[in-house]
Structure formats: C-alpha cells, structure tokens
Amino acid sequence: MTHDDRIQTIINKLSGRIEDWCGRKFISTVYTNESYDGEGDKCLPLKQYPIITLSAASIDGVPLPISDTTQFRAYMDEGYLWYAPGFRAAFPLGVLVTYTAGYATIPAGLQQACIEWCIIILEGRMKDAKVKQEEMRLAMPDQVMQALQPYKRIDG
C-alpha cells in the first residue's frame, strides 16, 4: 500500500465518521420514496439536506401539490417541507418524498475538518499513554468537532 493509498483510506474512514457524527450525508444523492410518519404537523424535516430538487411528495399514495406555493413549500437549505393542511397519514410511514439532497461540491469547511483530522492521525499528535492507538484514531479531536458544528443535524 502506497502512502497515498493509506491517506485515501484514512480520509474515507474519517468521512464516514464525520457523516455519522453530523447525522447526515453530504454527497449529492437522490432519495426515492423516502418514508416518514405523518402525524399532522405542518412541517416535515427531511432526513437529508440541503435539498437540491424536490421531485414528488405524497400522503397515503395521494400526490401533494408541490408546485402550489400557497399550499406547499420546500425550504431547500434548511431541509424541511411545509404543507398547509399538515402531513397526516392514515398509515405509519405513509408520507413518501422523492428528492435530491446534499452538496454537488463538498463545502471547504467540511473538507478542511477531515484533512485536519487526517493530519492529526498521520502526525500522531493525539498521544495519551492510557489510550490505545486504535482508540486514539477513532476519537474526534475537539478542533474537528468545532469545525463540524455548523454541519451537524439538529433535530427537534
């Protein structure tokens, strides 16, 4: 394994850890018929954001009027939908949404956080005699956490 291969392996592993910590995916992806419970709320936070395109939404198989801005709005950057009558489904997971979300180009702040974590690992700057090397690799450094804070999903 070359040095470049090793670095790419570390970056791939850390990218997954960053997505897990932030509670979302970052690469632009199409989500088809992603299901949600419809409990009657007017706002429906989607699992992924920012929304790039919204293709379809339905409740219990009935299409929603996504082009009628008096009844329906998509808040693209924030990643949620608003529907005036509310998202009330007769069945669990009866709200289906098809959309594209994520970033076509990963933001520089996310890239920098991953690079910084990779450098810390490669330089072995995280040293603690009580922690095994593998555990150190999995511990997210405070400065990386701070850099990722704006990208962390906040539910509630």
Backbone as JSON, one array per atom type, in Angstrom:
{
  "sequence": "MTHDDRIQTIINKLSGRIEDWCGRKFISTVYTNESYDGEGDKCLPLKQYPIITLSAASIDGVPLPISDTTQFRAYMDEGYLWYAPGFRAAFPLGVLVTYTAGYATIPAGLQQACIEWCIIILEGRMKDAKVKQEEMRLAMPDQVMQALQPYKRIDG",
  "N": [[0.85, -1.18, 0.0], [0.62, 2.15, -0.94], [1.78, 5.38, 0.23], [-0.06, 7.36, -0.52], [-2.33, 5.77, -0.94], [-2.78, 4.92, 1.66], [-3.4, 7.34, 2.93], [-5.74, 8.01, 1.51], [-7.41, 5.91, 2.33], [-7.63, 6.51, 5.07], [-8.9, 9.02, 4.89], [-11.34, 8.27, 3.69], [-12.43, 6.65, 5.73], [-12.61, 8.5, 7.83], [-14.35, 10.35, 6.68], [-16.76, 8.94, 6.65], [-17.1, 8.68, 9.43], [-17.42, 11.37, 10.08], [-19.82, 11.99, 8.73], [-21.54, 10.29, 10.19], [-21.34, 11.44, 12.76], [-22.35, 13.98, 12.25], [-24.9, 13.31, 11.5], [-25.98, 13.09, 8.96], [-25.82, 12.8, 5.34], [-23.44, 13.94, 2.92], [-22.69, 14.03, 0.2], [-24.18, 14.71, -2.91], [-27.18, 13.09, -3.48], [-29.83, 11.05, -4.75], [-32.9, 10.5, -3.25], [-35.35, 8.22, -3.17], [-38.77, 7.87, -2.78], [-38.61, 8.13, 0.05], [-39.59, 7.37, 3.28], [-41.85, 8.66, 5.76], [-43.38, 9.23, 8.95], [-46.6, 10.5, 9.15], [-47.84, 12.75, 11.14], [-49.51, 14.84, 11.31], [-48.31, 17.32, 11.59], [-47.46, 20.54, 10.27], [-44.95, 21.03, 9.29], [-42.32, 19.15, 7.9], [-39.39, 17.73, 8.59], [-36.81, 16.69, 6.5], [-34.71, 13.79, 6.07], [-32.26, 14.27, 4.93], [-30.26, 17.04, 3.84], [-28.74, 19.99, 2.35], [-31.7, 20.48, 0.35], [-31.68, 19.8, -3.03], [-33.27, 19.31, -5.29], [-36.79, 18.84, -5.38], [-38.76, 16.24, -6.17], [-41.16, 14.76, -5.87], [-43.95, 14.29, -3.65], [-46.05, 12.59, -1.4], [-49.05, 11.6, 0.36], [-50.2, 8.79, 1.82], [-50.3, 7.68, -0.74], [-51.5, 9.64, -2.27], [-50.73, 12.24, -4.39], [-49.01, 15.25, -3.45], [-49.56, 18.81, -3.8], [-46.97, 20.02, -4.94], [-46.16, 22.17, -6.48], [-47.82, 24.25, -5.88], [-47.52, 27.04, -4.26], [-49.05, 28.26, -2.3], [-50.08, 26.29, -0.78], [-48.0, 24.51, -0.33], [-44.57, 24.32, 0.49], [-41.06, 24.11, -0.03], [-38.29, 24.22, 1.96], [-35.32, 24.68, 1.05], [-32.5, 24.96, 1.83], [-32.64, 24.54, 4.59], [-33.85, 22.09, 4.73], [-36.52, 21.14, 5.04], [-40.08, 20.49, 4.63], [-43.14, 22.27, 4.1], [-46.56, 22.03, 4.56], [-49.73, 23.2, 4.16], [-52.28, 21.95, 5.05], [-51.2, 20.03, 6.69], [-49.11, 17.19, 7.4], [-50.63, 14.52, 7.55], [-50.94, 11.16, 7.84], [-52.7, 8.13, 7.15], [-51.54, 5.74, 7.59], [-48.67, 4.23, 9.18], [-45.55, 5.57, 8.28], [-46.57, 6.7, 5.96], [-46.11, 8.97, 4.47], [-44.45, 9.84, 1.61], [-41.46, 10.86, 0.05], [-39.65, 12.09, -2.68], [-36.55, 13.17, -3.55], [-33.58, 15.16, -4.19], [-30.66, 15.55, -2.4], [-27.96, 17.11, -0.59], [-24.54, 17.99, -1.31], [-23.2, 19.19, -4.34], [-20.61, 19.95, -4.59], [-18.43, 19.41, -2.03], [-18.48, 21.39, 0.88], [-15.87, 23.71, 1.72], [-15.25, 23.94, 4.45], [-16.03, 21.47, 5.56], [-14.31, 19.75, 4.15], [-11.85, 20.71, 5.1], [-11.99, 20.11, 7.83], [-11.93, 17.31, 7.79], [-9.43, 16.91, 6.61], [-7.78, 18.04, 8.56], [-8.19, 16.29, 10.72], [-7.17, 13.97, 9.6], [-4.47, 14.72, 9.31], [-3.77, 14.99, 12.0], [-3.94, 12.32, 12.81], [-1.98, 11.14, 11.14], [0.33, 12.48, 11.95], [0.44, 11.71, 14.51], [-0.27, 13.25, 16.7], [-2.12, 13.05, 18.7], [-1.65, 11.96, 21.63], [-1.81, 9.82, 24.3], [-1.03, 8.14, 27.04], [-2.71, 6.36, 28.3], [-4.56, 5.54, 26.48], [-5.23, 3.34, 23.86], [-3.66, 3.02, 20.62], [-5.49, 2.53, 18.46], [-7.92, 3.4, 19.56], [-7.36, 6.09, 19.84], [-7.33, 6.88, 17.2], [-9.98, 6.8, 16.58], [-11.14, 8.72, 18.13], [-12.66, 11.82, 17.97], [-11.06, 14.8, 17.42], [-11.22, 17.84, 19.39], [-11.0, 20.31, 17.95], [-11.8, 19.53, 15.42], [-14.43, 18.75, 15.88], [-15.51, 21.24, 16.57], [-15.22, 22.59, 14.13], [-17.0, 21.16, 12.59], [-19.46, 21.65, 13.68], [-21.34, 23.55, 12.49], [-22.44, 21.95, 10.51], [-23.74, 19.9, 11.66], [-26.56, 17.9, 12.17], [-29.51, 19.08, 13.61], [-32.02, 17.96, 15.43], [-35.41, 18.4, 16.29]],
  "CA": [[0.0, 0.0, 0.0], [1.42, 3.37, -1.03], [1.44, 6.43, 1.19], [-1.3, 7.98, -1.0], [-3.41, 4.81, -0.66], [-3.03, 4.96, 3.12], [-4.08, 8.6, 3.21], [-7.1, 7.91, 0.97], [-8.14, 5.01, 3.22], [-7.93, 7.27, 6.28], [-9.9, 10.04, 4.53], [-12.63, 7.58, 3.5], [-12.93, 6.23, 7.05], [-12.98, 9.7, 8.58], [-15.54, 10.94, 6.04], [-17.89, 8.19, 7.2], [-17.26, 9.06, 10.84], [-17.95, 12.74, 10.1], [-21.25, 11.9, 8.39], [-22.24, 9.7, 11.33], [-21.38, 12.42, 13.85], [-23.23, 15.08, 11.84], [-26.25, 12.78, 11.35], [-26.47, 13.3, 7.6], [-24.92, 12.53, 4.22], [-23.07, 15.21, 2.3], [-22.59, 13.94, -1.25], [-25.47, 14.81, -3.58], [-27.77, 11.77, -3.69], [-31.28, 11.01, -4.96], [-33.64, 9.68, -2.27], [-36.6, 7.89, -3.83], [-39.84, 7.39, -1.89], [-38.17, 8.08, 1.44], [-40.84, 7.34, 4.03], [-41.95, 9.4, 7.01], [-44.66, 9.18, 9.64], [-47.38, 11.73, 9.01], [-48.56, 12.89, 12.41], [-50.35, 16.02, 11.24], [-47.55, 18.56, 11.65], [-47.36, 21.27, 9.0], [-43.55, 20.98, 8.85], [-41.73, 17.81, 7.84], [-37.95, 17.77, 8.35], [-36.31, 15.56, 5.73], [-33.53, 13.15, 6.68], [-31.05, 14.82, 4.32], [-30.32, 18.42, 3.37], [-29.76, 20.82, 1.73], [-32.46, 19.9, -0.75], [-31.3, 20.35, -4.33], [-34.53, 19.29, -6.04], [-37.89, 18.06, -4.83], [-39.43, 15.66, -7.33], [-42.53, 14.33, -5.57], [-44.32, 14.02, -2.26], [-47.42, 12.06, -1.34], [-49.55, 11.1, 1.63], [-51.02, 7.6, 1.59], [-50.4, 7.46, -2.18], [-52.1, 10.79, -2.95], [-49.68, 13.24, -4.62], [-49.19, 16.58, -2.87], [-49.41, 19.87, -4.8], [-45.68, 20.63, -4.62], [-45.96, 23.42, -7.24], [-48.75, 25.25, -5.35], [-46.82, 27.66, -3.12], [-49.97, 28.67, -1.25], [-50.34, 25.09, 0.0], [-46.82, 23.67, -0.13], [-43.27, 24.97, 0.29], [-39.85, 23.37, 0.33], [-37.22, 25.07, 2.47], [-34.23, 23.9, 0.48], [-31.28, 24.97, 2.65], [-32.92, 24.01, 5.93], [-34.2, 20.7, 4.57], [-37.84, 20.7, 5.5], [-41.24, 20.8, 3.8], [-44.29, 22.83, 4.78], [-47.8, 21.73, 3.85], [-50.75, 23.92, 4.93], [-53.19, 21.07, 5.78], [-50.44, 19.16, 7.6], [-48.71, 15.88, 6.9], [-51.34, 13.49, 8.33], [-51.08, 9.91, 7.07], [-53.53, 7.11, 7.78], [-50.7, 4.58, 7.88], [-47.29, 4.55, 9.55], [-44.64, 5.81, 7.15], [-47.43, 6.95, 4.81], [-45.66, 10.12, 3.7], [-43.31, 9.48, 0.76], [-40.85, 12.03, -0.58], [-38.54, 11.83, -3.6], [-35.8, 14.42, -3.64], [-32.13, 15.09, -4.26], [-30.1, 16.38, -1.33], [-26.52, 17.04, -0.38], [-23.73, 19.02, -1.97], [-22.5, 18.8, -5.57], [-19.22, 20.15, -4.18], [-18.37, 19.39, -0.56], [-18.02, 22.69, 1.37], [-14.46, 23.77, 2.15], [-15.17, 23.7, 5.9], [-16.08, 20.01, 5.77], [-13.06, 19.19, 3.64], [-10.76, 21.1, 5.98], [-12.12, 19.35, 9.08], [-11.47, 15.95, 7.51], [-7.98, 16.98, 6.39], [-7.15, 18.29, 9.86], [-8.24, 15.04, 11.48], [-6.22, 13.07, 8.94], [-3.12, 15.17, 9.68], [-3.57, 14.63, 13.41], [-3.67, 10.88, 12.86], [-0.7, 10.85, 10.49], [1.43, 13.02, 12.74], [0.41, 11.09, 15.84], [-0.29, 14.31, 17.71], [-3.01, 12.68, 19.8], [-0.93, 10.98, 22.43], [-2.27, 9.65, 25.67], [-0.48, 6.83, 27.43], [-3.77, 5.49, 28.79], [-5.45, 5.19, 25.38], [-4.58, 2.55, 22.81], [-3.54, 3.73, 19.34], [-6.72, 2.42, 17.68], [-8.93, 4.24, 20.18], [-6.99, 7.46, 19.52], [-7.73, 7.14, 15.82], [-11.43, 6.94, 16.5], [-11.57, 9.88, 18.91], [-12.7, 13.03, 17.16], [-10.44, 15.93, 18.13], [-12.1, 18.97, 19.69], [-11.0, 21.32, 16.89], [-12.58, 18.99, 14.31], [-15.82, 18.86, 16.32], [-15.9, 22.65, 16.46], [-15.33, 22.93, 12.71], [-18.15, 20.44, 12.03], [-20.69, 22.06, 14.37], [-22.37, 24.14, 11.6], [-22.98, 20.94, 9.6], [-24.37, 18.86, 12.46], [-28.02, 17.89, 12.13], [-30.16, 19.39, 14.88], [-33.42, 17.52, 15.39], [-36.22, 18.89, 17.39]],
  "C": [[0.9, 1.24, 0.0], [0.97, 4.36, 0.04], [0.12, 7.1, 0.79], [-2.51, 7.08, -0.74], [-3.79, 4.85, 0.81], [-3.8, 6.22, 3.49], [-5.52, 8.54, 2.71], [-7.97, 7.01, 1.84], [-8.55, 5.73, 4.5], [-9.02, 8.3, 6.0], [-11.27, 9.4, 4.36], [-13.24, 7.18, 4.84], [-13.4, 7.44, 7.85], [-14.2, 10.38, 7.99], [-16.8, 10.25, 6.55], [-18.17, 8.54, 8.65], [-17.86, 10.47, 10.96], [-19.44, 12.73, 9.75], [-22.06, 11.32, 9.55], [-22.41, 10.72, 12.45], [-22.35, 13.55, 13.52], [-24.67, 14.62, 11.63], [-26.84, 13.0, 9.97], [-25.4, 12.94, 6.58], [-24.63, 13.86, 3.53], [-23.0, 15.17, 0.79], [-23.99, 13.94, -1.85], [-25.97, 13.42, -3.97], [-29.28, 11.92, -3.92], [-31.88, 10.05, -3.93], [-35.03, 9.46, -2.85], [-37.59, 7.27, -2.85], [-39.35, 7.17, -0.46], [-39.42, 8.25, 2.31], [-40.73, 8.04, 5.38], [-43.3, 9.13, 7.64], [-45.34, 10.52, 9.44], [-48.25, 11.89, 10.23], [-49.4, 14.16, 12.46], [-49.62, 17.34, 11.32], [-47.51, 19.23, 10.28], [-45.94, 21.22, 8.44], [-43.03, 19.55, 8.94], [-40.23, 17.94, 7.57], [-37.52, 16.51, 7.61], [-35.02, 15.03, 6.38], [-32.23, 13.74, 6.15], [-31.29, 16.24, 3.84], [-28.91, 18.9, 3.08], [-30.46, 20.09, 0.59], [-32.01, 20.59, -2.03], [-32.54, 20.42, -5.22], [-35.54, 18.45, -5.27], [-38.69, 17.56, -6.01], [-40.88, 15.31, -7.06], [-42.7, 14.16, -4.07], [-45.77, 13.54, -2.28], [-47.75, 11.65, 0.09], [-50.51, 9.96, 1.31], [-51.3, 7.4, 0.09], [-51.02, 8.6, -2.96], [-51.02, 11.87, -3.12], [-50.03, 14.59, -3.97], [-48.92, 17.64, -3.93], [-48.1, 20.65, -4.6], [-45.41, 21.92, -5.41], [-46.88, 24.54, -6.77], [-48.16, 25.88, -4.09], [-47.75, 28.21, -2.05], [-50.26, 27.5, -0.3], [-49.08, 24.35, 0.45], [-45.55, 24.47, -0.39], [-42.15, 24.03, 0.71], [-38.8, 24.38, 0.77], [-35.92, 24.33, 2.2], [-33.0, 23.83, 1.39], [-31.49, 24.31, 4.0], [-33.35, 22.55, 5.89], [-35.54, 20.28, 5.15], [-38.93, 21.17, 4.54], [-42.33, 21.38, 4.68], [-45.51, 22.55, 3.92], [-48.95, 22.26, 4.71], [-51.72, 22.99, 5.68], [-52.5, 20.16, 6.8], [-50.19, 17.79, 6.98], [-49.35, 14.78, 7.77], [-51.57, 12.27, 7.45], [-51.93, 8.92, 7.86], [-52.7, 5.92, 8.23], [-49.33, 5.03, 8.34], [-46.43, 4.64, 8.29], [-45.41, 6.06, 5.85], [-47.08, 8.17, 3.99], [-44.41, 9.69, 2.93], [-42.79, 10.73, 0.06], [-39.7, 11.55, -1.47], [-37.84, 13.16, -3.84], [-34.31, 14.13, -3.81], [-31.6, 16.03, -3.19], [-28.61, 16.16, -1.21], [-25.82, 18.17, -1.1], [-23.11, 18.45, -3.24], [-20.99, 18.93, -5.33], [-19.21, 20.25, -2.66], [-17.81, 20.74, -0.08], [-16.58, 22.62, 1.92], [-14.31, 23.49, 3.65], [-15.2, 22.23, 6.25], [-14.79, 19.35, 5.32], [-11.92, 19.48, 4.61], [-10.81, 20.33, 7.29], [-11.59, 17.93, 8.9], [-9.95, 15.92, 7.33], [-7.25, 17.17, 7.71], [-7.1, 17.02, 10.7], [-7.24, 14.03, 10.91], [-4.77, 13.44, 9.32], [-2.8, 14.79, 11.12], [-3.22, 13.15, 13.54], [-2.29, 10.58, 12.3], [0.5, 11.35, 11.3], [1.49, 12.42, 14.14], [0.39, 12.11, 16.95], [-1.19, 13.99, 18.89], [-2.35, 11.58, 20.6], [-1.47, 10.99, 23.85], [-1.87, 8.24, 26.07], [-1.57, 5.86, 27.86], [-4.68, 4.98, 27.68], [-4.66, 4.43, 24.32], [-4.6, 3.32, 21.5], [-4.83, 3.68, 18.54], [-7.81, 3.3, 18.25], [-8.64, 5.71, 19.88], [-7.45, 7.82, 18.11], [-9.23, 7.39, 15.69], [-11.94, 8.15, 17.26], [-11.53, 11.12, 18.04], [-12.09, 14.18, 17.96], [-11.4, 17.1, 18.31], [-12.16, 19.99, 18.56], [-11.76, 20.84, 15.66], [-14.06, 19.09, 14.65], [-16.33, 20.29, 16.17], [-16.1, 23.06, 15.0], [-16.58, 22.3, 12.08], [-19.48, 20.92, 12.6], [-21.73, 22.68, 13.43], [-23.04, 23.12, 10.68], [-23.74, 19.84, 10.33], [-25.89, 19.01, 12.42], [-28.56, 18.16, 13.53], [-31.61, 19.0, 14.74], [-34.17, 18.12, 16.54], [-37.01, 20.03, 17.05]]
}
